[in-house]
XYZ file of N, CA and C in Angstrom:
642
model
N 27.980 -4.109 6.483
C 28.892 -2.870 7.553
C 28.201 -2.574 9.436
N 29.320 -3.353 10.508
C 28.987 -3.635 11.342
C 27.245 -2.157 12.227
N 26.795 -1.805 13.066
C 25.711 -1.036 13.284
C 26.862 -0.646 14.199
N 25.873 0.986 14.572
C 27.364 1.538 14.800
C 25.373 2.686 16.286
N 26.110 2.772 17.151
C 25.273 3.120 18.043
C 25.942 4.140 19.089
N 24.965 4.676 19.203
C 25.273 6.339 20.224
C 25.213 6.441 21.489
N 26.089 6.441 22.012
C 26.541 6.901 23.651
C 27.055 8.090 24.781
N 25.839 8.472 25.626
C 25.473 9.430 25.163
C 27.131 10.724 26.085
N 28.067 12.073 25.053
C 28.387 12.763 25.371
C 30.389 11.546 25.153
N 29.953 10.479 25.499
C 31.407 9.790 24.321
C 31.399 9.184 23.183
N 30.768 9.446 21.724
C 30.736 10.091 20.701
C 30.141 8.247 20.361
N 30.554 7.572 19.044
C 29.848 6.237 18.658
C 30.814 5.086 18.330
N 29.984 3.970 18.739
C 30.996 2.575 19.418
C 30.436 1.433 18.358
N 31.200 1.350 17.756
C 29.921 0.051 17.515
C 30.325 -1.877 18.072
N 29.134 -1.787 17.442
C 28.548 -3.399 18.176
C 29.264 -4.076 18.272
N 30.641 -4.253 17.263
C 30.759 -5.353 16.750
C 31.973 -5.671 17.809
N 32.275 -4.305 18.215
C 32.556 -3.731 19.177
C 33.462 -4.583 20.916
N 31.961 -5.335 21.147
C 31.223 -5.381 22.376
C 32.457 -6.656 22.471
N 33.025 -7.191 23.338
C 33.382 -8.286 24.289
C 32.912 -9.561 24.087
N 32.718 -10.757 24.042
C 32.502 -11.971 24.233
C 31.310 -11.895 25.942
N 32.934 -10.924 26.428
C 32.854 -11.272 27.766
C 30.869 -10.801 28.814
N 31.019 -9.645 27.950
C 29.877 -8.696 28.316
C 28.375 -9.242 28.249
N 28.119 -10.046 28.387
C 26.745 -11.158 28.045
C 25.948 -10.860 28.614
N 24.536 -11.113 28.591
C 23.324 -9.657 29.680
C 23.395 -11.792 30.743
N 22.496 -11.064 31.725
C 23.176 -11.813 33.240
C 22.186 -13.106 32.734
N 21.841 -14.280 34.171
C 20.814 -14.322 33.544
C 19.963 -14.867 34.217
N 18.085 -15.750 33.219
C 16.660 -14.614 33.947
C 16.560 -14.942 35.826
N 17.866 -15.512 35.874
C 17.673 -15.526 37.935
C 18.229 -14.534 38.361
N 18.703 -13.712 37.542
C 19.836 -12.804 38.193
C 19.483 -10.636 37.870
N 18.232 -10.807 38.022
C 17.885 -9.407 36.973
C 17.113 -8.375 39.007
N 18.420 -8.105 39.333
C 18.797 -7.401 40.342
C 20.217 -6.527 39.597
N 20.139 -5.413 40.116
C 21.701 -4.394 39.921
C 21.772 -4.288 42.049
N 23.309 -5.033 41.914
C 23.927 -5.971 42.899
C 24.329 -4.249 43.673
N 24.779 -2.991 42.836
C 24.806 -2.236 43.750
C 24.361 -0.657 44.571
N 24.506 -0.845 45.859
C 24.025 -0.601 46.347
C 23.557 0.286 46.992
N 23.873 1.437 45.610
C 23.827 1.968 45.181
C 22.395 2.932 44.379
N 22.746 1.612 43.607
C 21.883 1.853 42.769
C 20.514 2.930 42.605
N 20.134 3.499 42.082
C 18.267 3.521 42.959
C 17.246 3.271 42.468
N 18.085 2.106 40.919
C 16.936 1.256 40.455
C 17.223 0.253 39.689
N 17.395 -0.389 41.429
C 17.971 -2.090 40.948
C 17.825 -3.761 39.943
N 15.994 -2.789 40.503
C 15.560 -3.494 39.198
C 14.620 -3.541 38.172
N 14.693 -2.182 37.667
C 14.567 -1.580 37.059
C 15.263 -1.441 35.327
N 15.812 -2.188 34.973
C 16.085 -2.392 33.612
C 16.134 -3.218 32.992
N 16.702 -2.475 31.322
C 16.122 -2.782 30.310
C 16.948 -4.413 30.179
N 18.258 -3.938 30.101
C 19.176 -5.571 30.695
C 19.938 -5.200 31.768
N 20.289 -6.084 32.141
C 21.009 -6.865 33.495
C 22.229 -7.063 32.826
N 23.736 -6.185 33.033
C 24.788 -7.731 33.661
C 26.056 -8.919 34.577
N 26.331 -9.878 33.877
C 27.316 -10.526 35.264
C 28.171 -10.726 35.402
N 28.878 -9.745 35.696
C 30.714 -8.731 35.757
C 31.735 -10.009 35.824
N 32.435 -11.022 34.535
C 33.430 -12.052 34.361
C 34.426 -11.416 35.323
N 34.798 -10.210 34.426
C 35.807 -9.482 35.307
C 37.449 -9.048 33.910
N 36.151 -9.908 32.872
C 37.288 -9.707 31.500
C 37.069 -8.923 30.858
N 35.954 -7.655 31.034
C 35.208 -7.047 30.452
C 36.074 -5.891 29.560
N 35.775 -5.517 28.101
C 36.630 -4.651 27.816
C 36.131 -3.203 27.795
N 35.582 -2.342 27.949
C 34.444 -1.931 27.683
C 35.582 -0.939 28.044
N 35.707 0.006 27.095
C 36.023 1.866 28.207
C 37.414 1.598 28.445
N 37.860 -0.318 28.343
C 39.871 0.205 28.808
C 39.578 -0.216 29.643
N 38.715 -0.301 30.793
C 38.448 -0.088 32.029
C 38.708 -1.134 32.781
N 39.258 -1.095 33.776
C 39.683 -2.434 34.365
C 37.912 -3.265 35.683
N 37.379 -4.273 35.192
C 36.893 -4.467 35.481
C 36.334 -5.760 36.466
N 37.518 -6.439 36.318
C 38.121 -7.616 37.946
C 37.707 -6.643 39.984
N 37.474 -5.755 39.930
C 37.076 -5.615 41.439
C 35.674 -5.612 41.226
N 35.177 -6.480 39.978
C 33.201 -6.233 40.376
C 32.983 -7.347 39.623
N 33.827 -8.234 39.531
C 34.036 -9.994 38.947
C 32.452 -10.192 39.903
N 31.550 -11.503 39.664
C 30.133 -12.225 40.438
C 29.214 -11.217 40.671
N 30.002 -9.724 40.156
C 28.376 -8.515 40.583
C 26.993 -8.316 39.435
N 26.735 -8.083 39.177
C 26.429 -8.745 38.800
C 25.306 -6.490 37.697
N 24.432 -6.247 37.642
C 24.468 -4.083 37.814
C 23.264 -4.010 36.048
N 22.456 -3.645 36.821
C 22.031 -2.634 35.759
C 22.631 -2.213 34.319
N 21.407 -1.998 33.203
C 22.322 -1.089 32.344
C 22.934 -0.096 32.304
N 22.013 0.402 33.139
C 22.434 2.787 34.022
C 23.918 1.780 34.583
N 24.032 1.391 35.292
C 24.938 0.935 35.991
C 26.318 0.871 35.554
N 26.071 -0.490 34.641
C 26.796 -1.045 33.614
C 27.850 0.199 32.832
N 27.019 1.059 31.690
C 27.235 1.819 30.906
C 28.355 2.805 32.164
N 27.581 2.877 33.473
C 28.740 4.224 33.621
C 29.547 3.460 33.955
N 29.850 2.708 34.609
C 31.304 1.356 35.091
C 31.919 2.429 33.620
N 32.213 1.844 32.840
C 32.234 1.366 31.439
C 32.884 2.896 30.951
N 32.043 4.039 31.025
C 32.478 5.366 30.956
C 33.478 5.829 31.768
N 33.028 6.087 32.880
C 33.933 6.387 34.367
C 34.734 5.714 35.266
N 34.794 4.238 34.863
C 35.749 3.631 35.744
C 35.128 3.507 36.777
N 33.659 3.302 38.326
C 33.491 3.730 38.879
C 32.254 3.340 39.239
N 31.679 2.902 39.985
C 30.054 2.955 39.449
C 29.680 4.369 40.496
N 30.289 5.176 41.191
C 29.999 6.381 42.385
C 29.399 7.150 40.992
N 28.236 7.474 41.855
C 27.671 9.044 41.264
C 28.336 10.396 42.363
N 28.762 11.369 40.781
C 29.193 12.471 41.641
C 28.471 13.041 42.335
N 28.305 14.403 43.646
C 27.839 14.806 43.904
C 27.175 15.992 43.058
N 25.750 16.704 43.268
C 25.734 17.893 42.581
C 26.342 19.114 42.135
N 27.822 18.669 43.707
C 28.858 19.937 43.039
C 29.632 19.192 41.833
N 30.067 18.443 41.268
C 30.451 18.007 40.404
C 29.966 17.300 39.417
N 28.659 17.249 38.680
C 27.757 17.258 38.618
C 26.879 17.850 37.101
N 28.317 18.709 37.118
C 28.385 20.327 35.950
C 28.444 19.427 34.553
N 28.052 20.172 33.969
C 28.483 19.371 32.414
C 29.764 19.655 32.642
N 31.186 18.736 31.560
C 32.279 17.433 31.367
C 33.607 19.641 30.704
N 33.865 19.442 31.156
C 35.026 20.996 30.570
C 37.160 20.031 30.522
N 36.662 20.514 29.455
C 38.260 20.423 29.967
C 39.377 21.214 30.330
N 40.473 20.857 30.936
C 40.888 20.800 32.692
C 42.129 22.303 31.807
N 42.335 21.342 30.431
C 43.821 22.663 30.162
C 43.409 23.851 29.805
N 43.935 24.629 30.811
C 44.002 26.462 30.602
C 44.488 26.537 28.928
N 44.549 26.499 28.685
C 45.098 26.901 26.921
C 44.495 25.907 25.736
N 42.875 24.988 26.605
C 42.111 24.458 25.812
C 41.101 25.695 24.655
N 40.567 25.721 23.290
C 40.051 26.483 23.169
C 38.799 26.671 22.858
N 38.247 25.243 23.058
C 36.851 25.148 23.604
C 36.801 23.271 24.550
N 37.150 24.507 25.543
C 36.992 23.242 27.000
C 35.525 22.404 27.042
N 34.596 22.653 26.718
C 33.025 22.629 26.660
C 32.717 22.035 25.339
N 33.649 21.273 24.090
C 33.048 20.735 22.832
C 33.936 19.824 22.918
N 33.678 18.568 22.836
C 34.160 17.606 22.722
C 33.200 16.396 22.409
N 33.384 15.165 21.776
C 32.789 13.656 21.366
C 32.741 12.873 22.678
N 33.915 12.893 23.457
C 33.958 12.287 23.367
C 35.701 13.035 25.294
N 35.067 12.853 27.108
C 36.646 13.215 27.225
C 36.986 11.975 28.083
N 38.293 12.388 28.168
C 39.217 11.293 29.605
C 39.831 12.078 30.660
N 39.478 10.913 31.263
C 40.335 11.472 33.000
C 41.193 10.884 32.949
N 41.795 11.262 32.956
C 44.043 10.754 33.405
C 44.449 10.015 34.122
N 44.290 9.149 34.790
C 44.710 8.566 36.430
C 46.290 8.910 36.382
N 47.613 9.208 35.228
C 48.189 9.432 35.893
C 49.430 7.758 34.380
N 48.977 6.861 35.015
C 48.700 5.341 34.120
C 48.664 5.103 33.347
N 48.566 5.999 31.904
C 47.909 6.132 30.472
C 49.930 5.693 29.926
N 50.204 4.838 29.108
C 51.159 4.533 28.631
C 50.794 5.450 27.357
N 49.647 5.419 26.263
C 49.182 5.584 25.020
C 50.780 6.790 24.254
N 50.987 6.466 22.856
C 52.144 7.085 22.637
C 53.268 7.363 22.644
N 53.495 6.495 23.993
C 54.552 7.037 24.628
C 55.163 7.890 25.159
N 53.660 8.534 25.585
C 54.469 10.186 26.504
C 53.641 9.584 28.149
N 55.117 10.503 28.840
C 54.605 10.499 30.075
C 53.166 11.307 30.669
N 52.531 11.019 31.046
C 51.087 10.974 31.506
C 51.209 11.339 32.467
N 52.594 11.626 34.021
C 52.299 11.866 35.199
C 52.008 13.021 36.273
N 52.443 13.593 35.236
C 52.287 15.212 35.554
C 50.699 15.431 34.421
N 49.851 14.941 34.459
C 47.985 14.559 34.140
C 47.173 15.093 34.797
N 47.867 13.850 35.394
C 46.991 13.108 36.458
C 45.974 13.693 37.630
N 44.952 12.887 37.185
C 42.999 13.656 37.492
C 42.885 14.578 36.727
N 43.766 14.461 35.546
C 43.405 16.099 34.467
C 41.828 16.208 34.330
N 40.785 16.707 33.128
C 39.884 15.147 32.201
C 40.717 16.438 30.960
N 40.949 15.596 29.614
C 41.288 16.264 28.788
C 39.955 16.609 27.913
N 39.659 17.095 26.323
C 39.265 16.693 25.548
C 39.387 16.017 24.273
N 39.558 15.806 22.924
C 39.523 14.408 22.372
C 40.562 15.309 22.118
N 40.394 16.271 21.771
C 41.941 17.606 21.090
C 42.713 17.633 21.329
N 42.674 18.295 22.769
C 43.929 18.312 23.371
C 44.540 17.018 23.615
N 43.852 16.061 23.389
C 43.979 14.533 24.222
C 44.759 13.517 23.028
N 44.690 14.123 21.833
C 45.438 13.915 20.944
C 46.545 14.601 21.325
N 46.820 15.456 20.984
C 47.962 16.681 20.728
C 48.570 16.163 21.807
N 48.694 16.074 22.693
C 49.606 15.367 23.788
C 50.100 13.381 23.967
N 49.309 13.271 23.085
C 49.480 11.318 22.664
C 50.684 12.036 21.783
N 50.291 12.492 21.031
C 51.052 12.918 19.646
C 52.291 13.523 19.533
N 51.865 14.778 20.654
C 53.772 15.505 20.427
C 54.146 16.063 21.859
N 53.954 14.373 22.947
C 54.185 15.148 24.412
C 53.744 16.124 24.761
N 53.312 17.364 24.663
C 52.834 18.314 24.952
C 51.354 18.790 24.328
N 51.126 19.295 25.383
C 49.789 20.398 25.247
C 49.292 21.912 24.759
N 50.909 22.041 25.156
C 50.612 23.409 24.149
C 50.876 23.306 22.759
N 50.297 24.259 21.497
C 50.139 24.398 20.671
C 51.464 25.241 19.379
N 51.865 25.052 19.040
C 53.293 24.253 18.178
C 52.741 26.478 17.923
N 52.386 27.098 17.670
C 52.340 28.528 17.533
C 51.871 29.019 19.084
N 51.024 28.286 19.997
C 51.304 28.847 21.630
C 52.858 28.730 22.258
N 53.394 28.038 21.790
C 54.938 28.203 21.976
C 55.957 28.549 21.682
N 56.196 28.815 20.467
C 56.769 30.330 19.831
C 56.329 30.807 20.130
N 54.893 31.656 20.333
C 54.447 33.199 20.855
C 55.286 33.098 22.478
N 55.648 32.226 23.365
C 55.950 31.940 24.679
C 57.575 32.034 24.820
N 58.494 31.365 23.583
C 59.257 32.062 23.274
C 59.294 33.177 22.288
N 58.612 34.479 21.912
C 59.250 35.082 22.005
C 59.337 35.044 20.116
N 59.005 33.574 19.142
C 59.483 33.449 18.020
C 58.716 33.783 16.899
N 57.023 33.851 17.418
C 56.203 33.882 16.865
C 55.697 35.278 16.822
N 56.101 36.050 15.600
C 55.480 37.397 14.973
C 55.478 38.117 13.936
N 54.718 38.553 13.363
C 54.500 39.511 12.158
C 55.978 39.726 11.973
N 55.336 38.910 10.529
C 56.988 39.852 9.699
C 57.072 41.366 8.543
N 56.438 41.346 9.163
C 55.666 43.265 8.522
C 56.647 44.319 9.083
N 57.459 45.228 8.587
C 58.459 45.240 9.043
C 57.516 47.303 9.955
N 56.437 47.210 9.061
C 56.075 48.150 9.426
C 54.594 47.939 10.343
N 54.544 46.649 11.217
C 54.072 46.999 11.978
C 53.921 47.221 13.092
N 52.530 47.851 14.114
C 53.457 48.490 14.780
C 53.438 47.443 16.641
N 52.663 46.970 16.512
C 52.746 45.463 17.588
C 52.679 43.947 17.081
N 54.354 44.071 16.222
C 54.089 42.596 15.665
C 54.581 40.989 16.395
N 54.770 41.347 17.653
C 54.304 40.988 18.714
C 52.926 39.982 19.563
N 51.982 41.067 19.660
C 50.592 41.374 19.637
C 49.258 41.159 18.357
N 48.753 39.882 18.801
C 47.696 39.170 18.333
C 46.814 37.777 18.456
N 46.327 38.147 18.557
C 45.291 37.016 18.705
C 45.147 35.098 18.286
N 46.424 36.028 16.432
C 46.732 35.019 15.520
C 47.814 34.932 14.483
N 48.226 34.445 14.073
C 49.016 35.267 13.313
C 49.385 33.960 11.985
N 49.623 34.247 10.866
C 48.984 33.696 9.600
C 50.118 33.936 8.752
N 50.812 32.567 8.686
C 51.600 32.485 7.653
C 51.192 32.172 6.043
N 51.955 32.897 5.367
C 51.180 33.233 3.984
C 51.947 31.803 2.786
N 51.164 31.543 2.045
C 51.494 30.609 1.173
C 50.690 31.059 -0.092
N 51.820 29.961 -0.763
C 51.865 31.322 -2.338
C 50.962 31.041 -3.665
N 50.496 29.686 -2.291
C 48.716 29.668 -3.475
C 46.982 30.844 -2.519
N 47.416 31.083 -1.489
C 46.408 31.748 -0.123
C 45.782 32.827 -1.038
N 44.491 32.001 -1.412
C 43.273 32.700 -2.023
C 42.040 33.739 -1.432
N 42.687 34.625 0.158
C 41.708 34.981 1.418
C 41.136 36.484 0.251
N 39.884 36.408 0.305
C 39.383 37.972 -0.462
C 39.442 38.175 -1.236
N 39.984 36.904 -1.850
C 40.270 37.228 -3.788
C 41.621 38.208 -3.885
N 43.033 38.231 -2.720
C 44.024 38.881 -3.190
C 44.983 38.581 -3.204
N 46.202 38.891 -4.619
C 46.946 38.078 -5.020
C 47.821 38.101 -3.538
N 47.855 36.645 -3.277
C 49.470 37.086 -1.919
C 50.668 36.907 -2.185
N 50.811 36.178 -3.367
C 52.326 35.677 -3.619
C 54.028 36.449 -3.636
N 53.171 37.237 -3.420
C 54.743 38.581 -2.832
C 54.488 38.219 -1.553
N 53.865 37.166 -0.504
C 53.659 37.277 0.766
C 53.995 36.535 1.067
N 54.823 35.514 0.144
C 54.557 33.778 0.243
C 55.280 33.300 1.213
N 55.668 33.181 2.852
C 56.812 32.569 3.799
C 56.815 33.568 4.594
N 56.034 34.346 4.479
C 55.895 35.526 5.676
C 54.759 35.731 6.349
N 54.872 36.318 7.329
C 54.260 36.044 8.659
C 53.369 37.331 9.292
N 52.137 37.422 9.259
C 51.261 38.205 9.089
C 50.302 38.583 10.920
N 50.267 39.535 10.935
C 49.807 39.268 12.485
C 48.458 39.869 11.624
N 46.904 39.414 12.646
C 46.345 38.914 12.043
C 44.982 40.588 11.515
N 46.272 41.838 12.304
C 45.790 42.575 11.323
C 45.787 42.791 10.227
N 47.347 42.738 10.050
C 48.023 43.092 9.242
C 47.310 41.721 7.764
N 47.002 40.761 9.012
C 46.551 40.128 7.465
C 44.554 40.668 6.690
N 44.013 41.244 7.385
C 42.827 41.589 7.453
C 42.698 43.294 6.668
N 43.993 43.078 6.986
C 43.790 45.237 6.157
C 44.902 44.691 5.270
N 45.818 43.906 4.188
C 45.896 42.919 3.354
C 44.421 43.201 2.344
N 44.041 41.595 3.383
C 43.022 40.818 2.761
C 41.600 42.000 2.510
N 41.976 43.141 2.739
C 40.431 44.048 2.701
C 41.291 45.533 1.243
N 42.541 45.682 1.899
C 43.253 46.669 1.425
C 44.473 46.638 -0.276
N 44.412 44.955 -0.261
C 45.328 43.996 -0.869
C 46.533 44.815 -0.982
N 47.343 45.698 0.288
C 48.325 46.049 0.545
C 48.866 45.625 1.865
N 50.093 46.027 2.486
C 50.151 46.135 3.931
C 50.539 47.853 4.304
N 50.899 48.641 3.721
C 50.986 49.664 4.532
C 49.438 50.298 4.561
N 49.812 51.401 5.675
C 48.402 51.801 6.129
C 48.808 53.409 5.556
N 47.394 53.996 5.874
C 47.677 55.351 3.999
C 47.955 55.927 3.389
N 47.786 54.398 3.360
C 48.997 55.613 1.046
C 48.012 55.823 -0.326
């Protein structure tokens, strides 16, 4: 099995995935040619760029003939640029989708440039946004960042079906009851197919009934 290496903040990659064009620089080229490199002579490895590299799915053609130290090489492969952002921009990356449930938690981040064609979707409306892996795959597969339950709530279609619920459309979460539901050890078969708000779900789970004050 191929050996897996960790890339900080960006999940895992396989050593076997490295294209052959990503070869170390010859002995005579042991200095990073990026003018802003802080340690151009200090690196465990240098890379002569051929322009055919595929690492990070970036376009390396603009760097053809350049020699990069390992730090600059990895930075370009991850961000598609050699420039480091200023201190104001060096904050921990986060998902810029306002509806993201975990905007600062992701194995990998995607900076959208609007030219993506993955999933056959139109990404132009997301140009300049940064997406976590969850939101990226959500858009790639559905063409929207809005989750089904969020869309249903926005359209007023998601509400608690218990007739006695006082706030059927107001809940932080809704749950469609399956016939084999086992939460709280209760028998939920009589509610199969119903949708309960969080309050009603918790009440039935604890009391075994939806009616209050019985």
